[in-house]
PDB file of C-alpha atoms and ligand atoms in Angstrom:
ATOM      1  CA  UNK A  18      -3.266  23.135  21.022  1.00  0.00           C
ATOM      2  CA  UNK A  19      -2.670  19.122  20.876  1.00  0.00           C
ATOM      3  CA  UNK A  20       0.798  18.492  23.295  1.00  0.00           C
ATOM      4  CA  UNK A  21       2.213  16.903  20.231  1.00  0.00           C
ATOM      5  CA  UNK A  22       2.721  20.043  18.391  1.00  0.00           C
ATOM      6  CA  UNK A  23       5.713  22.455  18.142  1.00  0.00           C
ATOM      7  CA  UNK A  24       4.204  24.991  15.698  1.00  0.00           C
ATOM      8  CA  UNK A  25       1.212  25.759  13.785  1.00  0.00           C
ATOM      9  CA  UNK A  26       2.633  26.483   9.865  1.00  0.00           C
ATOM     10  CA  UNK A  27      -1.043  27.447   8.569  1.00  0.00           C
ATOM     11  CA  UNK A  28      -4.024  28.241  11.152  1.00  0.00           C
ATOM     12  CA  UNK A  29      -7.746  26.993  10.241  1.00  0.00           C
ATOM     13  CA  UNK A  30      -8.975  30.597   9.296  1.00  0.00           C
ATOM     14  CA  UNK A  31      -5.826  30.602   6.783  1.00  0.00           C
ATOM     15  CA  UNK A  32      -7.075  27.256   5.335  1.00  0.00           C
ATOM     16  CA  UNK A  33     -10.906  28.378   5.019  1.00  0.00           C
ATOM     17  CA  UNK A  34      -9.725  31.593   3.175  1.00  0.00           C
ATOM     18  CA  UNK A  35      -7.788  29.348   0.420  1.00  0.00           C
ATOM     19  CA  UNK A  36     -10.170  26.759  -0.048  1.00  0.00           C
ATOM     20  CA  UNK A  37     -12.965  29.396  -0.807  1.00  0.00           C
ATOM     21  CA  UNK A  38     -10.409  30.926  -3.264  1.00  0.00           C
ATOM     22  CA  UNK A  39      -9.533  27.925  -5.027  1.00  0.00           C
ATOM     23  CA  UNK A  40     -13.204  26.957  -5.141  1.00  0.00           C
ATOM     24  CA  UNK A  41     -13.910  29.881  -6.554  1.00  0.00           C
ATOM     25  CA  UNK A  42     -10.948  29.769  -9.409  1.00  0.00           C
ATOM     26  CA  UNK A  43     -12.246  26.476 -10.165  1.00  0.00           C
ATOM     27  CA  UNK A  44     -15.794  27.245 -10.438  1.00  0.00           C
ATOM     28  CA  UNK A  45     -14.521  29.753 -12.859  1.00  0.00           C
ATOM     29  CA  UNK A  46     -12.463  27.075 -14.830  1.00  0.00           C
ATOM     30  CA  UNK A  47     -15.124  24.466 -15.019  1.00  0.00           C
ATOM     31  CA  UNK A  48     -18.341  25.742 -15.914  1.00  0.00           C
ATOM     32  CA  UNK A  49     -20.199  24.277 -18.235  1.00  0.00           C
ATOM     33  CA  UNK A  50     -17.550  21.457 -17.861  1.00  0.00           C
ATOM     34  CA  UNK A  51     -18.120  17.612 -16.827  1.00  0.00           C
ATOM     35  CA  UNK A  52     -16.649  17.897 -13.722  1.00  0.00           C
ATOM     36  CA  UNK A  53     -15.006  14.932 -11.705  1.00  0.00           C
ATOM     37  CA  UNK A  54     -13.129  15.441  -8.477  1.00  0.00           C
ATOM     38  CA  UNK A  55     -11.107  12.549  -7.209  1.00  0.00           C
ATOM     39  CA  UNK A  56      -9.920  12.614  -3.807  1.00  0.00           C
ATOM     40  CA  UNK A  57      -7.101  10.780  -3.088  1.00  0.00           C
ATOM     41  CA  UNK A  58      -7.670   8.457  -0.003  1.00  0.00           C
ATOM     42  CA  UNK A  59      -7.054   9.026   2.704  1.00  0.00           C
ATOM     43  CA  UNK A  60      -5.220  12.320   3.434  1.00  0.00           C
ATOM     44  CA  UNK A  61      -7.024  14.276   0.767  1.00  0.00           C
ATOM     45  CA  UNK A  62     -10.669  13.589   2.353  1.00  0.00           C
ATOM     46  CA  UNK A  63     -11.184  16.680   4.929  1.00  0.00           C
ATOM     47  CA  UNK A  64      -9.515  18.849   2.069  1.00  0.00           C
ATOM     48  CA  UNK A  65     -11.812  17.802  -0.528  1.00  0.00           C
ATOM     49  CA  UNK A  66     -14.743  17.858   1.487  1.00  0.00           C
ATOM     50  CA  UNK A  67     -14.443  20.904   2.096  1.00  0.00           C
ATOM     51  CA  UNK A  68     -13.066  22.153  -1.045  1.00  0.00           C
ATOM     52  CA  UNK A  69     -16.692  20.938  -3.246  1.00  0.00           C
ATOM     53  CA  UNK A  70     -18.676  22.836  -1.185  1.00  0.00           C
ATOM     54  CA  UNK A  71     -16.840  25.940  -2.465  1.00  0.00           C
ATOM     55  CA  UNK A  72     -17.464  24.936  -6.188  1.00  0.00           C
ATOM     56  CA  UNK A  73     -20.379  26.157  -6.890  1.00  0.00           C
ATOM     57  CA  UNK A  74     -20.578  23.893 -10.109  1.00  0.00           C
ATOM     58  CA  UNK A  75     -23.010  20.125 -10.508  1.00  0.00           C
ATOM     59  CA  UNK A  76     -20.166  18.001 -10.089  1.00  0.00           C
ATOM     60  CA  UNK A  77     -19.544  14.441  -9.123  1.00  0.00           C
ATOM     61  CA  UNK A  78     -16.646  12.450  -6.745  1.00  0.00           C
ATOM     62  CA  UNK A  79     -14.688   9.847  -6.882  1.00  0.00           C
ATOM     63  CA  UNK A  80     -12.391   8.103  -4.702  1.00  0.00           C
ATOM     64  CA  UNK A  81      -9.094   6.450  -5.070  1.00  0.00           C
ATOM     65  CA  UNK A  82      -6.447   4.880  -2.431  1.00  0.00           C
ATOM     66  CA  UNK A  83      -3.017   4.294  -3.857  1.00  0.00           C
ATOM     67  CA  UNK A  84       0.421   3.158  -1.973  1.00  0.00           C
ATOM     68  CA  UNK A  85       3.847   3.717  -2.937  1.00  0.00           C
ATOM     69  CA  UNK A  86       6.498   1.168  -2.595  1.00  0.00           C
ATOM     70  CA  UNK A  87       9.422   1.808  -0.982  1.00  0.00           C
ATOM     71  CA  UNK A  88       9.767   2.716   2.380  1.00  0.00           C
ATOM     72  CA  UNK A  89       7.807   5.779   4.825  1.00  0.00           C
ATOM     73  CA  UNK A  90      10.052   8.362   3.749  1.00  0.00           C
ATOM     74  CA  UNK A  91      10.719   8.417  -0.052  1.00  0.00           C
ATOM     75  CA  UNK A  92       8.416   7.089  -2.229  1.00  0.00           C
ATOM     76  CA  UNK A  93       9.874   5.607  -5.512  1.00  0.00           C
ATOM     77  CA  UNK A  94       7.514   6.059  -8.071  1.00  0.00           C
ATOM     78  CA  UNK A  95       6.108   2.627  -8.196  1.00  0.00           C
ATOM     79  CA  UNK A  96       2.773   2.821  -7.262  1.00  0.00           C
ATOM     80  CA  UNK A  97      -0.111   0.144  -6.233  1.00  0.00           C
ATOM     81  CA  UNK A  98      -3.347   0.867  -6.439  1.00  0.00           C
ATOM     82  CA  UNK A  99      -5.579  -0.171  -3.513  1.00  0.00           C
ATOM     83  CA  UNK A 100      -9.197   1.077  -4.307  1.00  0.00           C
ATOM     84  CA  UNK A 101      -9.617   2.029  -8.232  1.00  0.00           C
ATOM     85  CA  UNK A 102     -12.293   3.989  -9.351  1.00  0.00           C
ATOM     86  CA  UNK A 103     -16.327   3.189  -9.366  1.00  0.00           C
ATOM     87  CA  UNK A 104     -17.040   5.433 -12.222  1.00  0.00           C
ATOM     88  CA  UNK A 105     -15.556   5.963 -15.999  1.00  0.00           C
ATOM     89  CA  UNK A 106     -13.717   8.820 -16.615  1.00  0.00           C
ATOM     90  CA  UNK A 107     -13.935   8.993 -20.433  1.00  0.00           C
ATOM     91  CA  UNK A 108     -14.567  12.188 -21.786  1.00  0.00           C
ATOM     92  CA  UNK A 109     -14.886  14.138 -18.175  1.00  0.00           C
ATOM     93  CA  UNK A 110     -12.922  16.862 -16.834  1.00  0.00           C
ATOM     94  CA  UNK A 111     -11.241  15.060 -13.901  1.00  0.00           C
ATOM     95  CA  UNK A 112      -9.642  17.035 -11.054  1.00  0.00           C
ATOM     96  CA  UNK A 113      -7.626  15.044  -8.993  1.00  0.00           C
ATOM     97  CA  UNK A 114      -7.655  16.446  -5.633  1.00  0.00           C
ATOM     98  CA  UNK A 115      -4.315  15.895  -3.038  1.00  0.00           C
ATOM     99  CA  UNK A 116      -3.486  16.753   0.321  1.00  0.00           C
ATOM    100  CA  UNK A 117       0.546  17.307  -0.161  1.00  0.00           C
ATOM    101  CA  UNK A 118       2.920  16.634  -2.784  1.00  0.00           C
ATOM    102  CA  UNK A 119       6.412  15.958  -2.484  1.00  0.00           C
ATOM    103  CA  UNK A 120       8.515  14.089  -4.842  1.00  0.00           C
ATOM    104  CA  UNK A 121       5.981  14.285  -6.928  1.00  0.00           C
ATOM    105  CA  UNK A 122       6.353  10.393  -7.936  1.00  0.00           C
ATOM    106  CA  UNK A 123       2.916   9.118  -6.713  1.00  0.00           C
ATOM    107  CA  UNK A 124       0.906  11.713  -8.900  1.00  0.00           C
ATOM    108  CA  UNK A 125       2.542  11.173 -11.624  1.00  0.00           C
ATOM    109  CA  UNK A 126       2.292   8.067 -12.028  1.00  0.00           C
ATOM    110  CA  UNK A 127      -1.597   8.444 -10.945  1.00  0.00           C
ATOM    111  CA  UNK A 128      -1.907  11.029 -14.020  1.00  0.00           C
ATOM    112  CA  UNK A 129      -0.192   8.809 -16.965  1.00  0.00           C
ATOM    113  CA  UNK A 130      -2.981   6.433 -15.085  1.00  0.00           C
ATOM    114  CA  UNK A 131      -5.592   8.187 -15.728  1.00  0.00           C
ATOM    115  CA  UNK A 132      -4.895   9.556 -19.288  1.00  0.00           C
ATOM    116  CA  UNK A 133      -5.018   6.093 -20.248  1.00  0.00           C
ATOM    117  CA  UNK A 134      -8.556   6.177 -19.799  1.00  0.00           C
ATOM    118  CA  UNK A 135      -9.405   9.041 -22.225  1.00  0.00           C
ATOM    119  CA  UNK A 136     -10.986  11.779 -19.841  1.00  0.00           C
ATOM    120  CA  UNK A 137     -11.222  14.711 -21.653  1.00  0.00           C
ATOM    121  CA  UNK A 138      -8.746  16.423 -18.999  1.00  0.00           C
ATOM    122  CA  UNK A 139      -6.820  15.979 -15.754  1.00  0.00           C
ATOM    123  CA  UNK A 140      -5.618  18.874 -13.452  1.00  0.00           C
ATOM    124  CA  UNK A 141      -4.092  18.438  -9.906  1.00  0.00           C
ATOM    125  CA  UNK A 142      -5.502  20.468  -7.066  1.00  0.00           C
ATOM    126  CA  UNK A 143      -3.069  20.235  -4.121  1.00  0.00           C
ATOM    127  CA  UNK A 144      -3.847  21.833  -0.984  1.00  0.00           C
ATOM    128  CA  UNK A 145      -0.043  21.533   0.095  1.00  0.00           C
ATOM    129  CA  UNK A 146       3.314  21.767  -1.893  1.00  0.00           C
ATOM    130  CA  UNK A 147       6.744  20.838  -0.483  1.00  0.00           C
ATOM    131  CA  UNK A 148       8.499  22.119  -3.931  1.00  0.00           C
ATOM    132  CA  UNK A 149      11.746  21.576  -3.054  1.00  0.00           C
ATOM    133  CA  UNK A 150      11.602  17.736  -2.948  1.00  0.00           C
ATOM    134  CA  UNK A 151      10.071  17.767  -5.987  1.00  0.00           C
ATOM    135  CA  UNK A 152      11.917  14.982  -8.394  1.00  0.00           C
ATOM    136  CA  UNK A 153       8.719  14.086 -10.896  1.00  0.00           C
ATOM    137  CA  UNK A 154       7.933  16.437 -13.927  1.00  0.00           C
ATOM    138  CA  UNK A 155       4.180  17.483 -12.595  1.00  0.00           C
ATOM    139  CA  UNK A 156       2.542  20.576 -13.966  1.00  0.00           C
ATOM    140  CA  UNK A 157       0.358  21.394 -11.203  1.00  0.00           C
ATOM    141  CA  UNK A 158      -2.781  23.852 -11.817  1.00  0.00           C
ATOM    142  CA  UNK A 159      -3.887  24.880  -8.055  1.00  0.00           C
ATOM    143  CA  UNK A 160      -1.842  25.054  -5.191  1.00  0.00           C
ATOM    144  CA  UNK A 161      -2.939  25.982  -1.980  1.00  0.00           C
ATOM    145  CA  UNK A 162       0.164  26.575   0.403  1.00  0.00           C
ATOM    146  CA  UNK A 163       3.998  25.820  -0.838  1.00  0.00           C
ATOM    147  CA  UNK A 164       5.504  24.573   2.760  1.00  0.00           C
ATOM    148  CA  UNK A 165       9.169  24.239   3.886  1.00  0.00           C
ATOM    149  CA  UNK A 166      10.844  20.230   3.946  1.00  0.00           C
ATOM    150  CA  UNK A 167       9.483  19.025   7.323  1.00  0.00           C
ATOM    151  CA  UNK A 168       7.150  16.678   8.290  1.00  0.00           C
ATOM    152  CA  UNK A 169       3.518  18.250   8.582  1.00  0.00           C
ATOM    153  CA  UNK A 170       0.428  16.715  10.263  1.00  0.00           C
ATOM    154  CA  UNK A 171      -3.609  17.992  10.167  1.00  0.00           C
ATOM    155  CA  UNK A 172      -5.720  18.878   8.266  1.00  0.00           C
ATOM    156  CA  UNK A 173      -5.890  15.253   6.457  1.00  0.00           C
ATOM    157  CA  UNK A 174      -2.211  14.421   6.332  1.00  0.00           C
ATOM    158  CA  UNK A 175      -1.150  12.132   9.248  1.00  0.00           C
ATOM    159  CA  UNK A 176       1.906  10.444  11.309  1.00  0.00           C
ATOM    160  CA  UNK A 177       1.689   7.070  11.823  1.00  0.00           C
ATOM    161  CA  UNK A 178      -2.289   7.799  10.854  1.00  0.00           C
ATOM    162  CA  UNK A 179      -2.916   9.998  13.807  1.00  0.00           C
ATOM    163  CA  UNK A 180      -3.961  13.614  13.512  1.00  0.00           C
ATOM    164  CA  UNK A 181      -5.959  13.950  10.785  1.00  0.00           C
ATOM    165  CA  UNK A 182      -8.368  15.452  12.715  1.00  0.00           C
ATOM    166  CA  UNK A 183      -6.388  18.598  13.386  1.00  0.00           C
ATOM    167  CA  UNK A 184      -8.150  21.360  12.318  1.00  0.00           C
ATOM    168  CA  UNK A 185      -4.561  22.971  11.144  1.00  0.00           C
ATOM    169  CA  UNK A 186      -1.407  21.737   9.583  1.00  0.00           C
ATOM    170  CA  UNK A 187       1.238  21.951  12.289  1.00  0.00           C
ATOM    171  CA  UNK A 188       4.926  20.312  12.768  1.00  0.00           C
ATOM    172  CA  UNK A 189       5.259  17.692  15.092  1.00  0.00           C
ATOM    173  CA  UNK A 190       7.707  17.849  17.928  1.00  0.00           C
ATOM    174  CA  UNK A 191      10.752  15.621  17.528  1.00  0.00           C
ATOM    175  CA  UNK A 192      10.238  13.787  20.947  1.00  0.00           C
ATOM    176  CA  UNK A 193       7.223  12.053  18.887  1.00  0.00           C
ATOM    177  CA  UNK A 194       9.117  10.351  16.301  1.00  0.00           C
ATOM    178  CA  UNK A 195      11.623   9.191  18.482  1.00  0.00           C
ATOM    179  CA  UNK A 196       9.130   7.671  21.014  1.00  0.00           C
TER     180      UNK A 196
HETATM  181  P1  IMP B  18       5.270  11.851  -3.216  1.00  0.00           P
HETATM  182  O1  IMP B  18       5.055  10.697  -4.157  1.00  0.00           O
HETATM  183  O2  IMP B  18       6.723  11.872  -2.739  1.00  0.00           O
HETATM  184  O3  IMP B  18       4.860  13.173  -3.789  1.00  0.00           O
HETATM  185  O4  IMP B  18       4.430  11.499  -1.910  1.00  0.00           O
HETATM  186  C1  IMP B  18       3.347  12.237  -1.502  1.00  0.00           C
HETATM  187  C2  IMP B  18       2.662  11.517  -0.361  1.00  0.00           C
HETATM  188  O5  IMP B  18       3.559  11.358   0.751  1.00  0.00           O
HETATM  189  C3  IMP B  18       1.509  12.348   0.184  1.00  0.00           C
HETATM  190  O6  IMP B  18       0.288  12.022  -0.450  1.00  0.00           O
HETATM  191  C4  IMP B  18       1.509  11.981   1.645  1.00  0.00           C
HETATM  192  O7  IMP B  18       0.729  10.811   1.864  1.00  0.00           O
HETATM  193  C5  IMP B  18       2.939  11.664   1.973  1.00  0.00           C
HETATM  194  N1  IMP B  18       3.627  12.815   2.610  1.00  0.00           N
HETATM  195  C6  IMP B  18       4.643  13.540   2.087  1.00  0.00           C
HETATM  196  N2  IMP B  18       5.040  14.509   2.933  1.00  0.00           N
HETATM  197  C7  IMP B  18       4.249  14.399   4.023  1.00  0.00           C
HETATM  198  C8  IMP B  18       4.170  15.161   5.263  1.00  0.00           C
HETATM  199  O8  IMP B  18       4.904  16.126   5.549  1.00  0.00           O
HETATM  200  N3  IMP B  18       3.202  14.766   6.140  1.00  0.00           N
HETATM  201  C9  IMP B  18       2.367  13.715   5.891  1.00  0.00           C
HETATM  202  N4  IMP B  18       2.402  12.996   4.746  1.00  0.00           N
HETATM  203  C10 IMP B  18       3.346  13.323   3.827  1.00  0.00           C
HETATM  204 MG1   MG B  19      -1.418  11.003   0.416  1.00  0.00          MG
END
């Protein structure tokens, strides 16, 4: 285990199980469908990645990096976007795909975005959910884990942009945020 973490919340065989579910839930949802996954740069990438390979659907991805403003630890709804799409979304089934949502206030704004653009849908596909925080209105149509208010690293989501690479989403110990 990396000497930065207190506790693993969700192992990698955990992780593999409920991707290959919710690949499979979608592949049920979408066939026949114009399918567009957008990943959501850059703490959705490892998720996404591995969630298309359990859709078992033609599909095609896209890629979008957004910021919030405000400062690291609430995000206030205001939202800049840093990398748009390359493709059009009109008329296509777009699934936007997320590593963790927690007020909720980025993603919403991303989805009155993208509505504006006349795709024939948009669903969220989250692989974490820290539901209590949650201030936005978001109906949310897969969720992969809901996880307790603390700060969670791996698997894609990152502190201070290290540990993406973990293969599981663990909890930091305190002595790292402090320095
Ligand atoms: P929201 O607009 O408050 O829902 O912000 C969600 C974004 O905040 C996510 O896409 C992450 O980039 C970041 N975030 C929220 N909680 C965590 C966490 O526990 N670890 C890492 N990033 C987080
Ligand atoms: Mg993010």
């Amino acid at each position: 285990m990396n000497k930065d973490i207190k506790k693993i919340l969700i192992g990698e065989e955990e992780l593999k199980a409920k991707v290959a579910e919710l690949g499979a839930k979608i592949t049920e949802d979408y066939k026949g469908k114009d399918l567009l996954i957008v990943c959501v740069l850059k703490g959705a990438v490892i998720f996404a990645s591995d969630l298309i390979r359990e859709i078992n659907l033609p599909l095609d991805i896209d890629f979008m990096a957004i910021s919030s403003y405000g400062n690291n630890t609430k995000s206030s709804g205001v939202v800049r976007i840093l990398k748009d799409l390359n493709m059009g979304i009109e008329d296509k089934h777009v699934l936007i795909v997320e590593d963790i949502i927690d007020s909720g206030l980025t993603l919403a704004y991303l989805v009155e975005n993208l509505r504006t653009r006349r795709p024939a849908s948009v669903e969220i596909c989250t692989i974490l959910d820290k539901k209590e925080r949650r201030t936005a209105k978001l109906d949310i149509k897969y969720t992969g884990f809901v996880v307790p208010d603390e700060f969670v690293v791996g698997y894609g989501l990152d502190y201070a942009e290290k540990y993406r690479n973990l293969p599981y989403i663990a909890v930091l110990k305190e002595e790292v945020y402090k320095g």
